[in-house]
XYZ file of C-alpha atoms in Angstrom:
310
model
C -77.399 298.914 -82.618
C -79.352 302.169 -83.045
C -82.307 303.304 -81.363
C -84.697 306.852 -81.976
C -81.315 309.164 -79.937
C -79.025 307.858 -82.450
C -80.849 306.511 -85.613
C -80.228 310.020 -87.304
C -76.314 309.520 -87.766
C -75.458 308.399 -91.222
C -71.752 308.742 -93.086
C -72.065 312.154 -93.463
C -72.204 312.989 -90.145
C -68.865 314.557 -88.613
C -67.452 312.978 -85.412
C -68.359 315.104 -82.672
C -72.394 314.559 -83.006
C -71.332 310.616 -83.744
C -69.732 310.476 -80.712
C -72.389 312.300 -78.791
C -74.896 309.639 -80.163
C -71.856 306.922 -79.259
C -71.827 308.444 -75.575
C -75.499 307.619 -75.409
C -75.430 303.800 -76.654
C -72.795 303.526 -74.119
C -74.771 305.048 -71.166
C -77.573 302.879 -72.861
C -75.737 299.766 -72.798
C -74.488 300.048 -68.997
C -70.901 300.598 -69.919
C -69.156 301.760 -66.231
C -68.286 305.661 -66.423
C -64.798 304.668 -66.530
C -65.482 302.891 -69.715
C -67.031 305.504 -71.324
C -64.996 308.840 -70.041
C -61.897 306.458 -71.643
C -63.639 305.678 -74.876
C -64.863 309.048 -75.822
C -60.911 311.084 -74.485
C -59.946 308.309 -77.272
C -61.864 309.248 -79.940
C -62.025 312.947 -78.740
C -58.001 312.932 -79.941
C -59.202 311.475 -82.948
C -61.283 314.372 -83.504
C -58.822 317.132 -82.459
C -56.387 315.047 -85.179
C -58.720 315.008 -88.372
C -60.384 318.362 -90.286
C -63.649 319.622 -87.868
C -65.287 319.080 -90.858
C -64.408 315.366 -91.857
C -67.568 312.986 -92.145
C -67.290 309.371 -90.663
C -68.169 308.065 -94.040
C -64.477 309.491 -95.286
C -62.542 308.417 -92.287
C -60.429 305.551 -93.993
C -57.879 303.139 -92.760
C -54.957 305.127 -93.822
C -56.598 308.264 -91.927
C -56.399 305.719 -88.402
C -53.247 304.542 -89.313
C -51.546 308.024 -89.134
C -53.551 308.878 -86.697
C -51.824 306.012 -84.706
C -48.581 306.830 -85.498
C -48.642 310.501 -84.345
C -49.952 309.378 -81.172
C -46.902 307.195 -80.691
C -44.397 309.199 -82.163
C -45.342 312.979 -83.417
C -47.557 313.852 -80.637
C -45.083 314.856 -78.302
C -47.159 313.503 -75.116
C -46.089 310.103 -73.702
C -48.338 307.164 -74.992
C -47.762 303.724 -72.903
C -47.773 300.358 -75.006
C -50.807 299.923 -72.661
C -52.403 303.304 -73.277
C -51.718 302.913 -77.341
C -53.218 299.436 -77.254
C -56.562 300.718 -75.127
C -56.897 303.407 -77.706
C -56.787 300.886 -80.932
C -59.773 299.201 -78.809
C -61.475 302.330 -78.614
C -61.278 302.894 -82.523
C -61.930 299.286 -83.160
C -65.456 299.616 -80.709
C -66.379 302.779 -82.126
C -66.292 301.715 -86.120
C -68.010 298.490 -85.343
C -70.674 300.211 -83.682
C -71.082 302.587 -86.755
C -70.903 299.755 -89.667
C -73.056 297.566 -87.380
C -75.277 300.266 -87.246
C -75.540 300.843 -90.892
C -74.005 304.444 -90.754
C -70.742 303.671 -92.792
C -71.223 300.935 -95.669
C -67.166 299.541 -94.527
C -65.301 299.355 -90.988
C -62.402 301.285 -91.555
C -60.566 299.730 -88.136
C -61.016 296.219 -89.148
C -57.891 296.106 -90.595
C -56.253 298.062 -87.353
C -53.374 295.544 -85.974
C -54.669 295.942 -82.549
C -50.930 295.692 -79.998
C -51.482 293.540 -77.348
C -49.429 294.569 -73.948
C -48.627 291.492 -72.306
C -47.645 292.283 -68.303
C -46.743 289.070 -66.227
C -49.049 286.816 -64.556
C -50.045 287.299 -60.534
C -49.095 285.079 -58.863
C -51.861 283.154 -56.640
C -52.017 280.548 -53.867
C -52.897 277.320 -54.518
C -55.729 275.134 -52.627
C -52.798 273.773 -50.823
C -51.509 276.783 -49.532
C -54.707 278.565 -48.589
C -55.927 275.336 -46.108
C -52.184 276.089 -44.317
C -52.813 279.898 -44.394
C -56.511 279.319 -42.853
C -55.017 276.302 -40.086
C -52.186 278.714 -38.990
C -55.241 281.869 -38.910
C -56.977 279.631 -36.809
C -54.297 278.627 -34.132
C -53.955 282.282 -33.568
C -57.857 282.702 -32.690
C -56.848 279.705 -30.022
C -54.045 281.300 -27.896
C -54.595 282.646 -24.623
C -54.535 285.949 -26.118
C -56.741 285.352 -28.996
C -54.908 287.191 -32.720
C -58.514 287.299 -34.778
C -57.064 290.185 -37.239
C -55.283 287.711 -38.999
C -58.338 285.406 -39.703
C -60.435 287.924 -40.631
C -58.189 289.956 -42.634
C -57.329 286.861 -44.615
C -60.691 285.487 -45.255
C -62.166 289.001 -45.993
C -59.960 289.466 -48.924
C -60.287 285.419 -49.948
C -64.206 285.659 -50.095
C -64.677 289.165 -51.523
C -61.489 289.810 -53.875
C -61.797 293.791 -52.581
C -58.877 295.654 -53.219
C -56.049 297.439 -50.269
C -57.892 300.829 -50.386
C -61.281 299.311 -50.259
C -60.491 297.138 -47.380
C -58.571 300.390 -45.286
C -61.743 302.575 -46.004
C -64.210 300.110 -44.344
C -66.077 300.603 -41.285
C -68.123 298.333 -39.248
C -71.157 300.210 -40.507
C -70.263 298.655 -43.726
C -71.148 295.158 -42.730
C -74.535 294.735 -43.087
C -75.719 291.455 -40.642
C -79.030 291.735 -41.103
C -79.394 292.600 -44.773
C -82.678 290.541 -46.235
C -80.053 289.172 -48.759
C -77.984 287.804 -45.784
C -75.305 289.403 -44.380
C -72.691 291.403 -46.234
C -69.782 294.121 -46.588
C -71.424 297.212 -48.670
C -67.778 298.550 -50.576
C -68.692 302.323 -51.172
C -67.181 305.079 -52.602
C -66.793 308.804 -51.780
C -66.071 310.153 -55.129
C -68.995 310.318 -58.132
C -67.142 309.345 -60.354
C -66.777 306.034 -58.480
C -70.182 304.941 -57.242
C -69.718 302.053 -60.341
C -67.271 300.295 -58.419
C -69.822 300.385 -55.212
C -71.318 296.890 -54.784
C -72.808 294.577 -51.949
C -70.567 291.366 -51.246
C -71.656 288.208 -49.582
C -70.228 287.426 -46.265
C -69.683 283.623 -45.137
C -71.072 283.083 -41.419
C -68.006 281.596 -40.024
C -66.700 284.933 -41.324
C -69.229 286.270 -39.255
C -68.609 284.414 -36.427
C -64.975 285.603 -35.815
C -66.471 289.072 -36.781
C -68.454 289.197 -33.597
C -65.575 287.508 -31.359
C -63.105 290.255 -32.918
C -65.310 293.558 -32.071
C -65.145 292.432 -28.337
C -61.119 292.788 -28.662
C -60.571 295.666 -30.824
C -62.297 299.347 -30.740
C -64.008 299.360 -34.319
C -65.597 302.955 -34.148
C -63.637 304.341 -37.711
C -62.274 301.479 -39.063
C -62.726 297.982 -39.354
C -58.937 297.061 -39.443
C -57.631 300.293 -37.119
C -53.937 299.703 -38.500
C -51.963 301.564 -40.958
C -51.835 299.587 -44.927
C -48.016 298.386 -44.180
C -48.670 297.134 -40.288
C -52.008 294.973 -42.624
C -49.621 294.128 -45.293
C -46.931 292.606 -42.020
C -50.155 290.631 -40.634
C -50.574 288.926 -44.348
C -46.502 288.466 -44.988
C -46.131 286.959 -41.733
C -49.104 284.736 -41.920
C -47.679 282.821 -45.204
C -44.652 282.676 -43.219
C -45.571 281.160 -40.366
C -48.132 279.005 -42.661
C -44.819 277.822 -44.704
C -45.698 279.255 -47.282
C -42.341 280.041 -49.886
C -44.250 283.377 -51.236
C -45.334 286.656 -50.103
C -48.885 286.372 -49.157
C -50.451 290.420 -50.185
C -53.668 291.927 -50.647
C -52.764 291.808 -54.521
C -52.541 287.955 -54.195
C -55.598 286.939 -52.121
C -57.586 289.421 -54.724
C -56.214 287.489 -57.836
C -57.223 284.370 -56.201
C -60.605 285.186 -54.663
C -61.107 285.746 -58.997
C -59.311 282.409 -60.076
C -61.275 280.311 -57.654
C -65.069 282.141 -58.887
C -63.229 281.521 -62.208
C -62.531 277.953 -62.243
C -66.029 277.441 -59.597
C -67.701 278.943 -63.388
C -69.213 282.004 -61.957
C -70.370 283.529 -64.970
C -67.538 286.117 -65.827
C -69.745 289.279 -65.761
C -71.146 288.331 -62.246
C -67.105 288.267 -61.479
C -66.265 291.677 -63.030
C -68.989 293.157 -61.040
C -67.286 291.304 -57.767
C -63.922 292.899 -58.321
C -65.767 296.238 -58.828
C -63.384 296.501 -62.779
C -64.553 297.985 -66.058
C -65.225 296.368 -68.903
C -61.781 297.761 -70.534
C -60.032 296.647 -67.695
C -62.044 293.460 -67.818
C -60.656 292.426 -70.863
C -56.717 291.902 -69.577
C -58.184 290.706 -66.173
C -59.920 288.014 -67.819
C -57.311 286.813 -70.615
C -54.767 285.903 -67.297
C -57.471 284.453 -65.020
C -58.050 282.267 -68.554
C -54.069 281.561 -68.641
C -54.073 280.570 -65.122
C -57.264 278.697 -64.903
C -55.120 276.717 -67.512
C -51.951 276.818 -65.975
C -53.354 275.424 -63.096
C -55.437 272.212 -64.854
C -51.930 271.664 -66.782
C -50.132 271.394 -63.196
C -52.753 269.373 -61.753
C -52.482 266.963 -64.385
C -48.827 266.535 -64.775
C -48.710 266.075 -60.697
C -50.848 262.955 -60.932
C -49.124 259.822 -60.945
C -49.424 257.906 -64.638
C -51.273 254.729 -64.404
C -49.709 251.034 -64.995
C -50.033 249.771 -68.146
């Protein structure tokens, strides 16, 4: 758990050179900045909360307990079920990484009843519903006046799970065609403090195919969908609708289930973090409801089959 930047902290040492040593595992480790700017405010309130002069080795369960309760109640700042919960995690990570480390001879957040925030499931389109999404996408690429925005909107956000922003701040010169890799949409941030959630997404060639159909109709010079977000989020409502479909088809929904199919095809679940462009702290709630729904899904499968005769 230690290597020569952090083998000199021991249970003496006070919290603010543990947690520089803790800032460098993480870097170490390939924890996303987000992950580790969260993780160290955390523990950083921890710090402000104890004595300056408190060792690791004294911090006991009692000491994270209060510490707990003043940030829910005493503190005087708002602390979300969600935020309170995030913040037992980054106690809970911290103190294993210590004990594991042989710094502190007993975790003193072991015992820390970690609150779970439970918010509702998204909810996705089934197999079902897509194939009438993509047949209705397609009659529109057949009229006399061909509609390809709908197609490619649609199957942009079911192959590459990218987010509303992400899709509104692409440009033709992020699709790559003739990328060694094969081509691809290169999702890139402005901001620093960002460039974790850049990444380089696979593009299917009948994808590609409409793509080169659709620049002939549209001027692409800025943008690669030149409509405001609500006129994109009309195109996806009234594509379910005209598809049947009794739900309300959003960028929200084809991201949650570009992730459930990956899921349930067993991409390997860090390959699919890194496809949504998530941290691992975010990773963690993301992954417990693609879990309930991968199940939710088998269990509705099953029950729709017909029992056979005895």
């Amino acid at each position: 758990m230690f290597n020569e930047s952090t083998a000199h902290i021991g249970s003496q040492t006070t919290l603010a050179p543990a947690l520089q040593a803790w800032e460098i595992f993480l870097d170490d480790r390939g924890s996303s900045p987000h992950t580790i700017t969260a993780f160290l405010g955390d523990l950083r309130l921890l710090a402000s909360y104890l004595p300056p002069d408190r060792q690791v080795g004294e911090i006991s369960l009692a000491d994270l307990n209060n510490f707990l309760r003043w940030l829910e109640h005493e503190r005087g700042v708002p602390c979300s079920p969600k935020t309170l919960a995030r913040r037992i995690t980054s106690l809970k990570s911290f103190f294993r990484w210590l004990h594991e480390g042989g710094a502190i001879p007993a975790n003193p957040a072991e015992k820390v009843v970690q609150k779970s925030v439970r918010s509702p499931l998204p909810e996705i389109l089934s197999t079902e519903e897509i194939n009438q999404i993509l047949d209705t996408a397609d009659s529109y690429r057949l009229k006399a006046d061909p509609d390809l925005r709908s197609y490619l909107l649609f199957t942009l956000l079911l192959n590459t799970g990218i987010k509303k922003g992400e899709c509104l701040s692409l440009s033709p010169n992020h699709i790559q065609l003739d990328a060694p890799e094969g081509p691809l949409v290169f999702i890139r941030y402005a901001s620093p403090q960002n460039r974790y959630k850049e990444r380089k997404l696979p593009l299917p060639q009948e994808w590609i195919d409409a793509y080169h159909h659709y620049r002939t109709l549209h001027d692409l010079n800025d943008s690669l969908f030149p409509w405001s977000a609500r006129m994109l989020e009309y195109v996806l409502e009234d594509l379910g609708k005209d598809a049947g479909i009794n739900k309300r088809v959003s960028f929200s929904m084809c991201r949650w289930t570009s992730a459930i199919q990956d899921w349930q095809a067993g991409m390997d679940q860090n390959k699919i973090r890194q496809k949504l462009g998530i941290s691992e702290v975010q990773w963690r709630e993301v992954s417990r409801k693609l879990h309930t729904l991968s199940r939710d899904d088998k269990e509705e499968n099953s029950s729709d089959k017909i029992p056979a005769k005895a």
